[in-house]
Structure formats: structure tokens, C-alpha cells
mmCIF file of C-alpha atoms in Angstrom:
data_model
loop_
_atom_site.group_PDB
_atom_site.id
_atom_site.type_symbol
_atom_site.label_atom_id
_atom_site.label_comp_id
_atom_site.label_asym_id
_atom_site.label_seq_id
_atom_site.Cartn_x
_atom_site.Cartn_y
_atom_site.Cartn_z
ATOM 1 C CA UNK A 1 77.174 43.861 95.448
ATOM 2 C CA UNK A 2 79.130 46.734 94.270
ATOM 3 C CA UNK A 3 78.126 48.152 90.770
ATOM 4 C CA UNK A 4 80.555 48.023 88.304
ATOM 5 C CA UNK A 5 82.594 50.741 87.631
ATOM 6 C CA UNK A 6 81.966 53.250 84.991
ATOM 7 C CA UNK A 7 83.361 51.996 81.581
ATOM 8 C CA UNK A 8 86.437 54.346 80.770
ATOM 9 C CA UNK A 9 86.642 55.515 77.470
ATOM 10 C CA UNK A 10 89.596 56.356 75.710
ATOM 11 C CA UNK A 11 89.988 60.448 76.189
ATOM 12 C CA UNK A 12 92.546 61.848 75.019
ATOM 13 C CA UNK A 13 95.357 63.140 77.599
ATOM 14 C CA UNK A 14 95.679 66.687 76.419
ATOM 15 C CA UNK A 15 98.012 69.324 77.423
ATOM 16 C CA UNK A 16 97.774 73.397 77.641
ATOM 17 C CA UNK A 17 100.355 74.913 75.184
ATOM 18 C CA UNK A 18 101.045 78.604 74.581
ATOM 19 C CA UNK A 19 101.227 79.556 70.353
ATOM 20 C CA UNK A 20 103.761 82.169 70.636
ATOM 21 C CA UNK A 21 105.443 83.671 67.384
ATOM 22 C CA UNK A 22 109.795 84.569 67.475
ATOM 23 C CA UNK A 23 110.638 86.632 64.209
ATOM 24 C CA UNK A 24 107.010 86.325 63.197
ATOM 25 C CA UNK A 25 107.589 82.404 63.510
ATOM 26 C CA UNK A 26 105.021 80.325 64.981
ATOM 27 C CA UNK A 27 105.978 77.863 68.302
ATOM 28 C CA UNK A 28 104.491 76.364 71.008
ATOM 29 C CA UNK A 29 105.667 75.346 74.502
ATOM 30 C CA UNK A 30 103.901 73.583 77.279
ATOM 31 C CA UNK A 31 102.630 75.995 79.581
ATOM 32 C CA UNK A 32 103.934 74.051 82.571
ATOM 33 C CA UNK A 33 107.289 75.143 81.474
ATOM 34 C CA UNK A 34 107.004 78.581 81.457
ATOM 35 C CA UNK A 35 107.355 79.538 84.886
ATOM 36 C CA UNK A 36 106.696 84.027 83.929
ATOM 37 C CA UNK A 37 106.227 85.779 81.519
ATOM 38 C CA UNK A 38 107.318 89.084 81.458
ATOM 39 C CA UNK A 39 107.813 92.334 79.509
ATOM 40 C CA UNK A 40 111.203 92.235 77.367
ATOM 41 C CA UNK A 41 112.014 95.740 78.687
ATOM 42 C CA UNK A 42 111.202 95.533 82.398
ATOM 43 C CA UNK A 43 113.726 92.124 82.388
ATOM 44 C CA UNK A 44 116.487 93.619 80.252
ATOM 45 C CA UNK A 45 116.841 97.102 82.553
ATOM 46 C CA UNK A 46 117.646 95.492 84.999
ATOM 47 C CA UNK A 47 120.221 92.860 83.519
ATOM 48 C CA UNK A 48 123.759 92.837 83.259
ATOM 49 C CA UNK A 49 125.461 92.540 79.939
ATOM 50 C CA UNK A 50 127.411 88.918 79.218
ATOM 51 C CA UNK A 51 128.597 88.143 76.046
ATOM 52 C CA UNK A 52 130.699 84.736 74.917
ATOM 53 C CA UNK A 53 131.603 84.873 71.234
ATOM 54 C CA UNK A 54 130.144 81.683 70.594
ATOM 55 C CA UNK A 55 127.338 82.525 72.610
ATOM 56 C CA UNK A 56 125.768 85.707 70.406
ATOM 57 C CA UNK A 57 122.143 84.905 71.398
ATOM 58 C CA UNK A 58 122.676 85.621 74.737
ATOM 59 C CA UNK A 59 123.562 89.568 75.468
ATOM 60 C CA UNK A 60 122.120 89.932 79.354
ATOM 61 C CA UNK A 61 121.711 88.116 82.753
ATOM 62 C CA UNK A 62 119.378 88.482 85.412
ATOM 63 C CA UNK A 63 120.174 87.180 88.887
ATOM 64 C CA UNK A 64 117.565 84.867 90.387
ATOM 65 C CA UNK A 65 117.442 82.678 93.439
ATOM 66 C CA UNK A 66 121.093 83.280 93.533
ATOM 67 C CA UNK A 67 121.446 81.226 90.083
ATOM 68 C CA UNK A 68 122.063 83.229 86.935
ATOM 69 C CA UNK A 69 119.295 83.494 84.375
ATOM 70 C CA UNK A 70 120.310 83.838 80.470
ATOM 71 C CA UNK A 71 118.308 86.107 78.494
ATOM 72 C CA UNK A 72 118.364 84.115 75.065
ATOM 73 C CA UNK A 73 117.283 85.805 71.816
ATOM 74 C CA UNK A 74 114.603 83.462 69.981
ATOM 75 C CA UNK A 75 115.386 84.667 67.122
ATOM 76 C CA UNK A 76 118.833 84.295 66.812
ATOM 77 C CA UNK A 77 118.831 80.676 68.511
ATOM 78 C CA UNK A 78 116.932 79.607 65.926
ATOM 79 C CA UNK A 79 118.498 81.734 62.866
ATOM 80 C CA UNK A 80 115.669 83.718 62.382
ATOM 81 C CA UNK A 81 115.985 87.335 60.737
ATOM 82 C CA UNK A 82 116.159 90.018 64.641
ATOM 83 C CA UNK A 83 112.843 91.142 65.144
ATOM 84 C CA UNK A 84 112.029 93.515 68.210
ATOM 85 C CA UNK A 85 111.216 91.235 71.377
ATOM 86 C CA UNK A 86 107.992 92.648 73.553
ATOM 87 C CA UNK A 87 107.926 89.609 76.265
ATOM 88 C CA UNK A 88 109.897 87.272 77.708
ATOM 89 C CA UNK A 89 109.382 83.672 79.236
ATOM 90 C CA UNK A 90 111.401 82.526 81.971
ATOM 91 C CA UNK A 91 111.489 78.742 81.230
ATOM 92 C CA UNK A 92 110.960 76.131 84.245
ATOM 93 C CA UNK A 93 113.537 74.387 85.680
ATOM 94 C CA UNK A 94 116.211 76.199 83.632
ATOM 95 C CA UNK A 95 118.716 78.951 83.390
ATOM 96 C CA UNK A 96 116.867 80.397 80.530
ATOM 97 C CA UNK A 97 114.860 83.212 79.375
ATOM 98 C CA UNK A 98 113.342 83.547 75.996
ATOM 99 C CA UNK A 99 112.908 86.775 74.086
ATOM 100 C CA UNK A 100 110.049 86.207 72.106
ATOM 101 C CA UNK A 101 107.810 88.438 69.734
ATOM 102 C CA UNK A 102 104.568 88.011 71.485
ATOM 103 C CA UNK A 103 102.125 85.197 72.819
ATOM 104 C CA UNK A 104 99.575 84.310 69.998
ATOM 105 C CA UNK A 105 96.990 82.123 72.266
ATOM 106 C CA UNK A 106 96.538 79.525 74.805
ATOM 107 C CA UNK A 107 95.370 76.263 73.292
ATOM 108 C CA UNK A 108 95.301 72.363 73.958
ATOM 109 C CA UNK A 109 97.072 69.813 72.710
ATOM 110 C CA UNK A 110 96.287 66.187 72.340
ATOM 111 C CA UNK A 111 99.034 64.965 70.174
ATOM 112 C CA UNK A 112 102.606 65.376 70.349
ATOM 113 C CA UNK A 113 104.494 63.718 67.023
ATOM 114 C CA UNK A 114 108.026 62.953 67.750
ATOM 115 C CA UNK A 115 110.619 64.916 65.427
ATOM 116 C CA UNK A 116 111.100 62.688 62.012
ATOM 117 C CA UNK A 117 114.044 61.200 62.410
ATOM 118 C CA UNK A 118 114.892 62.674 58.695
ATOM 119 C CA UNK A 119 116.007 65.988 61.110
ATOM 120 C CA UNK A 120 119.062 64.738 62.505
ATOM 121 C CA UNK A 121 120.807 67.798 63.465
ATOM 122 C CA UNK A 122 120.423 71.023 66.370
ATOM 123 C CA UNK A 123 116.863 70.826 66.314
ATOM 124 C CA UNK A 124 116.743 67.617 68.128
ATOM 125 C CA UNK A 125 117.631 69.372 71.257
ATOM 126 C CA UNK A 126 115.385 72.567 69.944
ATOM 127 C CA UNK A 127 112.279 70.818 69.878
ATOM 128 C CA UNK A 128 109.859 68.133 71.793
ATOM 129 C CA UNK A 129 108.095 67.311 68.828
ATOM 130 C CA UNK A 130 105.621 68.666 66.386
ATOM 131 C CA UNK A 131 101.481 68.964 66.964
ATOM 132 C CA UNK A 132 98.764 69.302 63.992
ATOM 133 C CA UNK A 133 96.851 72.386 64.918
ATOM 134 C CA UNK A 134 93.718 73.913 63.166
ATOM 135 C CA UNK A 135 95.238 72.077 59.832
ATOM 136 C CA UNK A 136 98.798 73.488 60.663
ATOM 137 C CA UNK A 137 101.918 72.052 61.897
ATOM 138 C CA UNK A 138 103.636 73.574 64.850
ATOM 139 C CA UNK A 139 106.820 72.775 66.512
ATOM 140 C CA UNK A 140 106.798 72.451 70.496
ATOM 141 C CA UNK A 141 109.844 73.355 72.255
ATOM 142 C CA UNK A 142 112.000 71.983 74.360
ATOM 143 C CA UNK A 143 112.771 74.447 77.558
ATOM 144 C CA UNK A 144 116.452 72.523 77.820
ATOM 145 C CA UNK A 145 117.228 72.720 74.425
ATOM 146 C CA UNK A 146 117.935 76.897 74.300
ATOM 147 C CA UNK A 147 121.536 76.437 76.410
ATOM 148 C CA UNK A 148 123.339 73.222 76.441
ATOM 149 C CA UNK A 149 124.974 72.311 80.533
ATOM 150 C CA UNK A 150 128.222 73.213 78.534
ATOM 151 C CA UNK A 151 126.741 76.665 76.761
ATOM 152 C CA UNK A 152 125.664 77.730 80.762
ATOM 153 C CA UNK A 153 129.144 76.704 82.186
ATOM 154 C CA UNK A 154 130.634 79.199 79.341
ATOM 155 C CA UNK A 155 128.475 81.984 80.533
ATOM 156 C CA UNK A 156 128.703 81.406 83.812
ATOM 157 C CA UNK A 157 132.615 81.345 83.457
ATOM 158 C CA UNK A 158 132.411 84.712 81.238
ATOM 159 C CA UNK A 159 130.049 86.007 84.183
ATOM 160 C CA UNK A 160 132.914 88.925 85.984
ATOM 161 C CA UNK A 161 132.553 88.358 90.005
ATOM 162 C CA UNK A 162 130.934 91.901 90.567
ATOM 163 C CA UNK A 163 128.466 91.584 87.615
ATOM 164 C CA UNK A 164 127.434 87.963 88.970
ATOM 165 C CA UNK A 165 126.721 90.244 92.319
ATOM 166 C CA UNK A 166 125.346 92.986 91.233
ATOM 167 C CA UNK A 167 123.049 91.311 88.965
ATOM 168 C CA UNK A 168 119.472 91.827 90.240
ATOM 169 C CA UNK A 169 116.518 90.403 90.868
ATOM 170 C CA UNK A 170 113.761 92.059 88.436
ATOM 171 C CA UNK A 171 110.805 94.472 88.430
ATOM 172 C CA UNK A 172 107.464 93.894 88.429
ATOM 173 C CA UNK A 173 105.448 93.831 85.768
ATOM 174 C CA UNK A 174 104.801 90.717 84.476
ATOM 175 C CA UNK A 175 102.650 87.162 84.862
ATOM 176 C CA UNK A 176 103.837 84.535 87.403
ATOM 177 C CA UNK A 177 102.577 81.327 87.125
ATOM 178 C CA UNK B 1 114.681 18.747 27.479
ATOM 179 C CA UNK B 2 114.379 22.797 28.141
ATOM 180 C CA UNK B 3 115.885 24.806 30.315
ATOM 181 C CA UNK B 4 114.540 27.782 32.695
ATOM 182 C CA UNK B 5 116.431 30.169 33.000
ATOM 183 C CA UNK B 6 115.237 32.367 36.564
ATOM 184 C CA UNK B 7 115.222 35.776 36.824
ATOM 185 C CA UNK B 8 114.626 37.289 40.077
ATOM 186 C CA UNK B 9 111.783 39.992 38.801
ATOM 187 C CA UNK B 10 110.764 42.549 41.378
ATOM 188 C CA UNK B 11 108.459 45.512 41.064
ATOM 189 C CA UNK B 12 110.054 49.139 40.743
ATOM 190 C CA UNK B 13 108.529 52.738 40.898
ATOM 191 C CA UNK B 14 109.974 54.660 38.021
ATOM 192 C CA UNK B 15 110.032 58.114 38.650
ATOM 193 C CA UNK B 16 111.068 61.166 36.831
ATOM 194 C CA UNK B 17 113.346 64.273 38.134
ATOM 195 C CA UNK B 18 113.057 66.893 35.633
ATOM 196 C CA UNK B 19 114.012 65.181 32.670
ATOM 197 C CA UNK B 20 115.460 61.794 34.393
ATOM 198 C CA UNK B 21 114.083 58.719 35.803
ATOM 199 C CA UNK B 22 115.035 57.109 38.463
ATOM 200 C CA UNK B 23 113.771 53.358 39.882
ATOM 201 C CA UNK B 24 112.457 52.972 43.997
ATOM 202 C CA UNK B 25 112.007 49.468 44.790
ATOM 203 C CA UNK B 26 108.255 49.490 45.036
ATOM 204 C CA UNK B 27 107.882 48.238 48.234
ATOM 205 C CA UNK B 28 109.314 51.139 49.890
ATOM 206 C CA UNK B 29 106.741 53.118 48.782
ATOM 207 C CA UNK B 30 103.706 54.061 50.427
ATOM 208 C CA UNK B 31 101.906 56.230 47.965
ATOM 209 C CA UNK B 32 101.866 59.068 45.037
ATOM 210 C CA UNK B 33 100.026 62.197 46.625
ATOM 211 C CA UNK B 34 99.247 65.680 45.145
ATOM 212 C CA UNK B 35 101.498 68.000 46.471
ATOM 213 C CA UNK B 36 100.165 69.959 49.668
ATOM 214 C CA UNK B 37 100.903 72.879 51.769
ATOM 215 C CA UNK B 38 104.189 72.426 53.286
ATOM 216 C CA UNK B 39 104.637 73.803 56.600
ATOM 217 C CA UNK B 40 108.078 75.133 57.448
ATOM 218 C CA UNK B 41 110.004 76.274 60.738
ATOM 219 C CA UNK B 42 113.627 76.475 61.594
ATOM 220 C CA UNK B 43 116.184 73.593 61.372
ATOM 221 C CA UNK B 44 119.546 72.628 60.246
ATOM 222 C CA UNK B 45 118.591 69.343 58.479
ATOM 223 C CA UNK B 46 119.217 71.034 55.434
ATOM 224 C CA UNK B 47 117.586 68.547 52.886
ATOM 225 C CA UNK B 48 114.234 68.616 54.623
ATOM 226 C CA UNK B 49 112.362 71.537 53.400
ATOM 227 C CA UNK B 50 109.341 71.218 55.797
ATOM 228 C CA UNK B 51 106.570 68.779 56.574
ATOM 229 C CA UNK B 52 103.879 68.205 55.590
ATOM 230 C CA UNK B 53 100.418 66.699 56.745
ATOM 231 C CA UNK B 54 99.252 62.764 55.236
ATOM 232 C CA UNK B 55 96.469 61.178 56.848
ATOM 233 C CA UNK B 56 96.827 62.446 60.172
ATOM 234 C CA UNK B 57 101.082 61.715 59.972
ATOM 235 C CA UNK B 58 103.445 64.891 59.532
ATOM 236 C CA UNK B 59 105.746 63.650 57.224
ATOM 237 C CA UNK B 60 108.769 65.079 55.999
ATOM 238 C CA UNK B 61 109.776 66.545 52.385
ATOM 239 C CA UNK B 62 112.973 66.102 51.185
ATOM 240 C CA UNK B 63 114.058 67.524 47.849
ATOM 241 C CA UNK B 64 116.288 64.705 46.844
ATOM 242 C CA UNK B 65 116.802 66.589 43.040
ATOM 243 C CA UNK B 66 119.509 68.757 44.431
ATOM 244 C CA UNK B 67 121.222 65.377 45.238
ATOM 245 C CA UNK B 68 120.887 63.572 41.924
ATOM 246 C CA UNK B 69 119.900 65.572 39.151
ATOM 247 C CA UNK B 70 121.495 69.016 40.671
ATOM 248 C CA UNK B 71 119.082 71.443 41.140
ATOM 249 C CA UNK B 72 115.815 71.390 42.716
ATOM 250 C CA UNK B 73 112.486 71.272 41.131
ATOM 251 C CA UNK B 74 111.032 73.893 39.650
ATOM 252 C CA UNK B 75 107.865 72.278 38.940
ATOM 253 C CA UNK B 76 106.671 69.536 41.382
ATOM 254 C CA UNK B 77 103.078 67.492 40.790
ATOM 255 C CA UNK B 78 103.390 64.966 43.124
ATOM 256 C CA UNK B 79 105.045 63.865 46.289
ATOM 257 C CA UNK B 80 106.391 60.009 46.285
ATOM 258 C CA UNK B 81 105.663 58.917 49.456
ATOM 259 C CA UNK B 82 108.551 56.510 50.763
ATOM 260 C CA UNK B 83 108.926 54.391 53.695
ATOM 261 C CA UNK B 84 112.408 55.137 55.163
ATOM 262 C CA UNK B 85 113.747 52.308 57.406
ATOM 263 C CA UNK B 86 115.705 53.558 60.439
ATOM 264 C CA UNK B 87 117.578 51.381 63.128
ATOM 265 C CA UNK B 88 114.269 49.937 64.559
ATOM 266 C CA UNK B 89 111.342 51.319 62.926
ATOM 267 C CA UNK B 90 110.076 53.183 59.481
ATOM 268 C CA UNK B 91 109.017 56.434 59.075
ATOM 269 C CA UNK B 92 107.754 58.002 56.091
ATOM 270 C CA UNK B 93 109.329 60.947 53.838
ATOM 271 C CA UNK B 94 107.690 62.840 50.963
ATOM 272 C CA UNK B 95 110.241 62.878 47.920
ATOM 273 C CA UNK B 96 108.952 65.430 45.386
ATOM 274 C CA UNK B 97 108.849 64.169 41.926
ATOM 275 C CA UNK B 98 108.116 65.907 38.153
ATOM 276 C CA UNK B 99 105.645 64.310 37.070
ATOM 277 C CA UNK B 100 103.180 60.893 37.093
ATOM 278 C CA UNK B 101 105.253 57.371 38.039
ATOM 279 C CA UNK B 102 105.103 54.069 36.590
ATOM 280 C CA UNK B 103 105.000 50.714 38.164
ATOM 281 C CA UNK B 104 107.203 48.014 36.311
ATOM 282 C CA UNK B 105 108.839 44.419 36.919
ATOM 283 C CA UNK B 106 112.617 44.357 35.948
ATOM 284 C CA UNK B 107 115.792 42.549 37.472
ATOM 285 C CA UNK B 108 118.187 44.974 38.605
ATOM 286 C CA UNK B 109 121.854 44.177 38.475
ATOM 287 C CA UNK B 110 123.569 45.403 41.710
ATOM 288 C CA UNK B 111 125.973 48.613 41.911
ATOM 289 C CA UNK B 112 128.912 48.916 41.178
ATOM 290 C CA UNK B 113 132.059 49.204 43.565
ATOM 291 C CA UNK B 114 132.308 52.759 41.778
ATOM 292 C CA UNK B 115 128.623 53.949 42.241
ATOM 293 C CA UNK B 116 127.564 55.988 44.948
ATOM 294 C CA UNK B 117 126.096 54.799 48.112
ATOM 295 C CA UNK B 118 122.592 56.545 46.885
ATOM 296 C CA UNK B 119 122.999 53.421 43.873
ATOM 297 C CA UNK B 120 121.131 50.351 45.094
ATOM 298 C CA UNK B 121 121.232 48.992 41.811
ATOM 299 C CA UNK B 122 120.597 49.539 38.334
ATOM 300 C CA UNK B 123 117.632 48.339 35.994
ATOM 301 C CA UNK B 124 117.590 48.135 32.032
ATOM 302 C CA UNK B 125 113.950 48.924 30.898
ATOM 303 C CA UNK B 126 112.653 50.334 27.857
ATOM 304 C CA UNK B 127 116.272 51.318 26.341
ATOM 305 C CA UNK B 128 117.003 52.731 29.361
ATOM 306 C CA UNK B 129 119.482 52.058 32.002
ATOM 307 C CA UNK B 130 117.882 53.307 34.996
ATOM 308 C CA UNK B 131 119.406 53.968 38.949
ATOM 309 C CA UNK B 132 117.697 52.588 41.785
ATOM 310 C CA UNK B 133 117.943 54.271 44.582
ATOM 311 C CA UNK B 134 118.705 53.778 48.270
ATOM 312 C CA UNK B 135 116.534 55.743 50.010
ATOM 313 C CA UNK B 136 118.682 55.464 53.424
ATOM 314 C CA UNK B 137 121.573 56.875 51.857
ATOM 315 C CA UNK B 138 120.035 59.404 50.127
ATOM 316 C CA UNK B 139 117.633 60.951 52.648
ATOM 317 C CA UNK B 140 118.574 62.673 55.868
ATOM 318 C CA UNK B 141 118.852 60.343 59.007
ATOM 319 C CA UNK B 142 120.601 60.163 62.528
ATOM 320 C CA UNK B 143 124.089 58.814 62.282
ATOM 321 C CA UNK B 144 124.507 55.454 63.367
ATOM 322 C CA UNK B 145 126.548 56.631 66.870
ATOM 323 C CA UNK B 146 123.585 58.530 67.349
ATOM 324 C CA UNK B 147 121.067 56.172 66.486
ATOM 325 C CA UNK B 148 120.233 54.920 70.037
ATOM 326 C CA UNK B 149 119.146 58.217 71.701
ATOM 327 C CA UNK B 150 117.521 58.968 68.138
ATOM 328 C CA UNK B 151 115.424 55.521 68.209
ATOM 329 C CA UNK B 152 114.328 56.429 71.800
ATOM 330 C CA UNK B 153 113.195 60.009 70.274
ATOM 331 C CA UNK B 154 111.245 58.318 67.680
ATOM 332 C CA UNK B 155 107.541 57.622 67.402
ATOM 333 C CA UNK B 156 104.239 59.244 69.155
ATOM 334 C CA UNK B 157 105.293 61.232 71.953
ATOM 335 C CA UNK B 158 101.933 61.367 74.379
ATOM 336 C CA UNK B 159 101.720 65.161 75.839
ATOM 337 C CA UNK B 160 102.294 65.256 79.715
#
């Protein structure tokens, strides 16, 4: 006779987030979806310049894997006053790459709200949800939600042939995950 | 022989915006809080002025003043908290109010073909005639083409 299994008890599924602060403002994102993080300055010298005027938050492209990779301000994504960027995340399954202010800590998460619904407008797309930490309310983002399929096909079409070419893979200093 | 006349009497939350009152049918409410920290970050919704944190929910504020009385509060004591019915579900939003409310029983007569969709009805109490409101027009909410990919948004998201 087999014993019976332990009893499970009901832990809660957690999930590693990075607190990272654009324009002094406080985010998260799942660290599964940031696939580097790099200095600002060692990915923008080696971009090209792209610009789209509907498009202002993205002012360089890096060339990775043979896919284009948009270097999107945080700050002006999310209408935030321009702050100096130090790092940059290159987002996970995406075209992006986030300028962001600088990482605040590595943390857990065990509960992820779902937007209100009272928000009804861009920061649907911006944002996963929202998580209660240390008595404070933080708003996880969403790795898609920076360029829309139809914001990349604008860049890409505003992309000249030789920049698209010459655009570079990028140095070395950094974190890979 | 006497006659009864029946009057459909339900119970109201009065309460007061600056220096008006205004009627919430009381069982959309949920309760009258003390105002708390309100955590902000960036949106477009622009009615909703933050969140904030209510027995373990984040619930949002919206500053329905601007709306109805024209300006927003100055001086807030307490947050109304209101259940606000969606396309499947409720959620709750924190409406900022002046000052203490009141729980009454009145009939209200419905709106007008004039009033504004924020008028569910009116109710005559105490020499007043007072607006009820409706809470779905008045507060911030997917449209209704957008509903379905909204309702599938909605609720406890479990992390990965």
C-alpha cells in the first residue's frame, strides 16, 4: 500500500519582476521578458537614427538577428517629463528596446490585478496589470504594448535600405539573460 | 373602504459635492472610506486620477466633480465606494465626496428625455429636488465594441 501523497497546500504561484523607475516613475516587468539589459550608451553608439513623425519615442535602431530592434524612449511612450536614460532592456520576443532610468530591485510577485476596467484607453495595451507591493501599487508592463504590429511596419518602412544594412549588432557591455 | 396608494420606496445614498447633493441608489454602493494614499502612474483615462488600495482590491478614483458640479474638489473627506457594473461583472470605483453621506428612502421619478445620460432619476427629499446618478454613464468604462476583449482583460490575472 502506497502512502498517500503529501497534502498540497495552496502556495502561491509567484513570479520574479524587476522595479525599474522611467522619468523617476516606478514599473515593473516580468523578468522573463527582458531578454538584456544593457547600458543606454553602449546600445545607442552603435544605432542608426529612424525617425517617423508619429513615431517620436523612437529615435535609433539596432540590427539584431537580422530583425530590426526599436530603441523606445520610456519616457516619452508613456508622457513622462525626458529624463536621461542609463540602461536599456531589450524586451523578449519583440522588436523593442526600452530606455529606462535605472533598475530599482528584483522582487516577487504573487498577485497580478487586472487593469480596472474604469482605464479604457492606451494603457490597456501599456500594461499587464497592477501588483500591491510593500503597501504600494505598481503597474506591470506589457513587453507588446511599447510598438503596435502597425507602429513596427511604419518604422520598418521609414528604415532607408543601407541604414537597415549597416545597422549593427551591439557592443558588449551589458547583462544577458 | 380605503385605498393604498403604493409607492415604490427604495434606499438612496445622498451625497454632497462641494455645496450639492447628489442621490446613488444605495445598492450600488459598497462603502464610505477615509480617504487614502492614492497611488498614481501614467494613463490616458483621464477621469481616473489613480488607485488606490481597499481591503486587499486596487480600486480606482474617479473625480466625478469635474463632471457635475465643474470643478474638482478641493477638500475631499471621504471616498464613496461604488460598485460599477460592466458587461459581465462589477468592479469597484472610489468617487470622492465633500463631506459625510446620508442614507434615505424616497421614490424617484425617472429622467427626463432632456436630462443627461449621467440622470438616472430624480428624488424630492427634504425641499430638495435631488439627481440620481448613473454611475455607468458617468464613470470611465470600455466602449461597448470594445467590451469583449475588455471583459476577457478583466478580473485576477494569476502571474506566470
Amino acid at each position: 500500500m502506497r502512502p498517500a501523497p503529501p497534502a498540497k497546500h495552496g502556495t502561491a504561484r509567484t513570479e520574479q519582476i524587476i522595479l525599474f523607475r522611467v522619468s523617476g516613475q516606478l514599473f515593473a516587468v516580468s523578468s522573463s521578458s527582458v531578454k538584456e539589459v544593457r547600458a543606454a550608451d553602449s546600445l545607442t553608439s552603435t544605432a542608426s537614427e529612424v525617425s517617423h513623425p508619429s513615431l517620436r519615442k523612437v529615435k535609433h535602431v539596432v540590427r539584431r538577428g537580422g530583425k530590426p530592434l526599436f530603441i523606445v524612449s520610456g519616457a516619452l511612450h508613456f508622457g513622462l517629463p525626458p529624463a536621461p536614460a542609463a540602461l536599456v532592456f531589450v524586451l523578449r520576443h519583440t522588436q523593442t528596446a526600452l530606455l529606462i532610468d535605472g533598475i530599482e530591485k528584483m522582487t516577487t510577485m504573487t498577485r497580478l490585478q487586472a487593469l480596472p476596467q474604469a482605464f479604457c484607453h492606451e494603457e490597456r495595451q501599456w500594461y499587464r496589470g497592477l501588483t500591491a507591493l510593500d503597501q504600494s501599487v505598481v503597474p506591470v508592463i506589457a513587453p507588446e504594448g511599447f510598438l503596435t504590429p502597425e507602429e513596427i511596419d511604419l518604422l520598418d518602412a521609414s528604415l532607408a535600405p543601407e541604414e537597415a544594412l549597416e545597422a549593427e549588432s551591439t557592443g558588449e557591455a551589458g547583462w544577458t539573460q | 373602504m380605503s385605498f393604498s396608494v403604493e409607492t415604490e420606496l427604495q434606499s438612496f445614498v445622498l451625497l454632497r459635492l462641494g455645496e450639492r447633493r447628489f442621490a446613488v441608489a444605495a445598492r450600488q454602493i459598497a462603502e464610505l472610506v477615509a480617504p487614502s494614499r492614492v497611488f498614481r502612474f501614467p494613463h490616458r483615462t483621464g477621469e481616473i486620477e489613480g488607485v488606490i488600495l481597499r481591503r486587499g482590491r486596487i480600486v480606482p478614483v474617479c473625480d466625478v466633480a469635474e463632471g457635475l458640479i465643474g470643478k474638482s474638489l478641493k477638500s475631499r473627506r471621504l471616498y464613496l465606494i461604488a460598485v460599477r457594473r460592466y458587461e459581465s461583472q462589477s468592479e469597484w470605483v472610489a468617487l470622492p465626496v465633500t463631506g459625510e453621506c446620508e442614507l434615505i428612502n424616497a421614490e424617484m421619478s425617472p429622467p427626463g428625455e432632456a436630462d443627461a445620460p449621467q440622470v438616472a432619476g430624480w428624488l424630492s427629499y427634504a425641499g430638495d429636488v435631488i439627481e440620481v446618478l448613473n454611475l455607468n454613464a458617468l464613470t470611465p468604462g470600455p466602449s461597448p465594441s470594445a467590451a469583449p476583449a475588455a471583459v476577457l482583460a478583466a478580473g485576477e490575472v494569476r502571474p506566470s
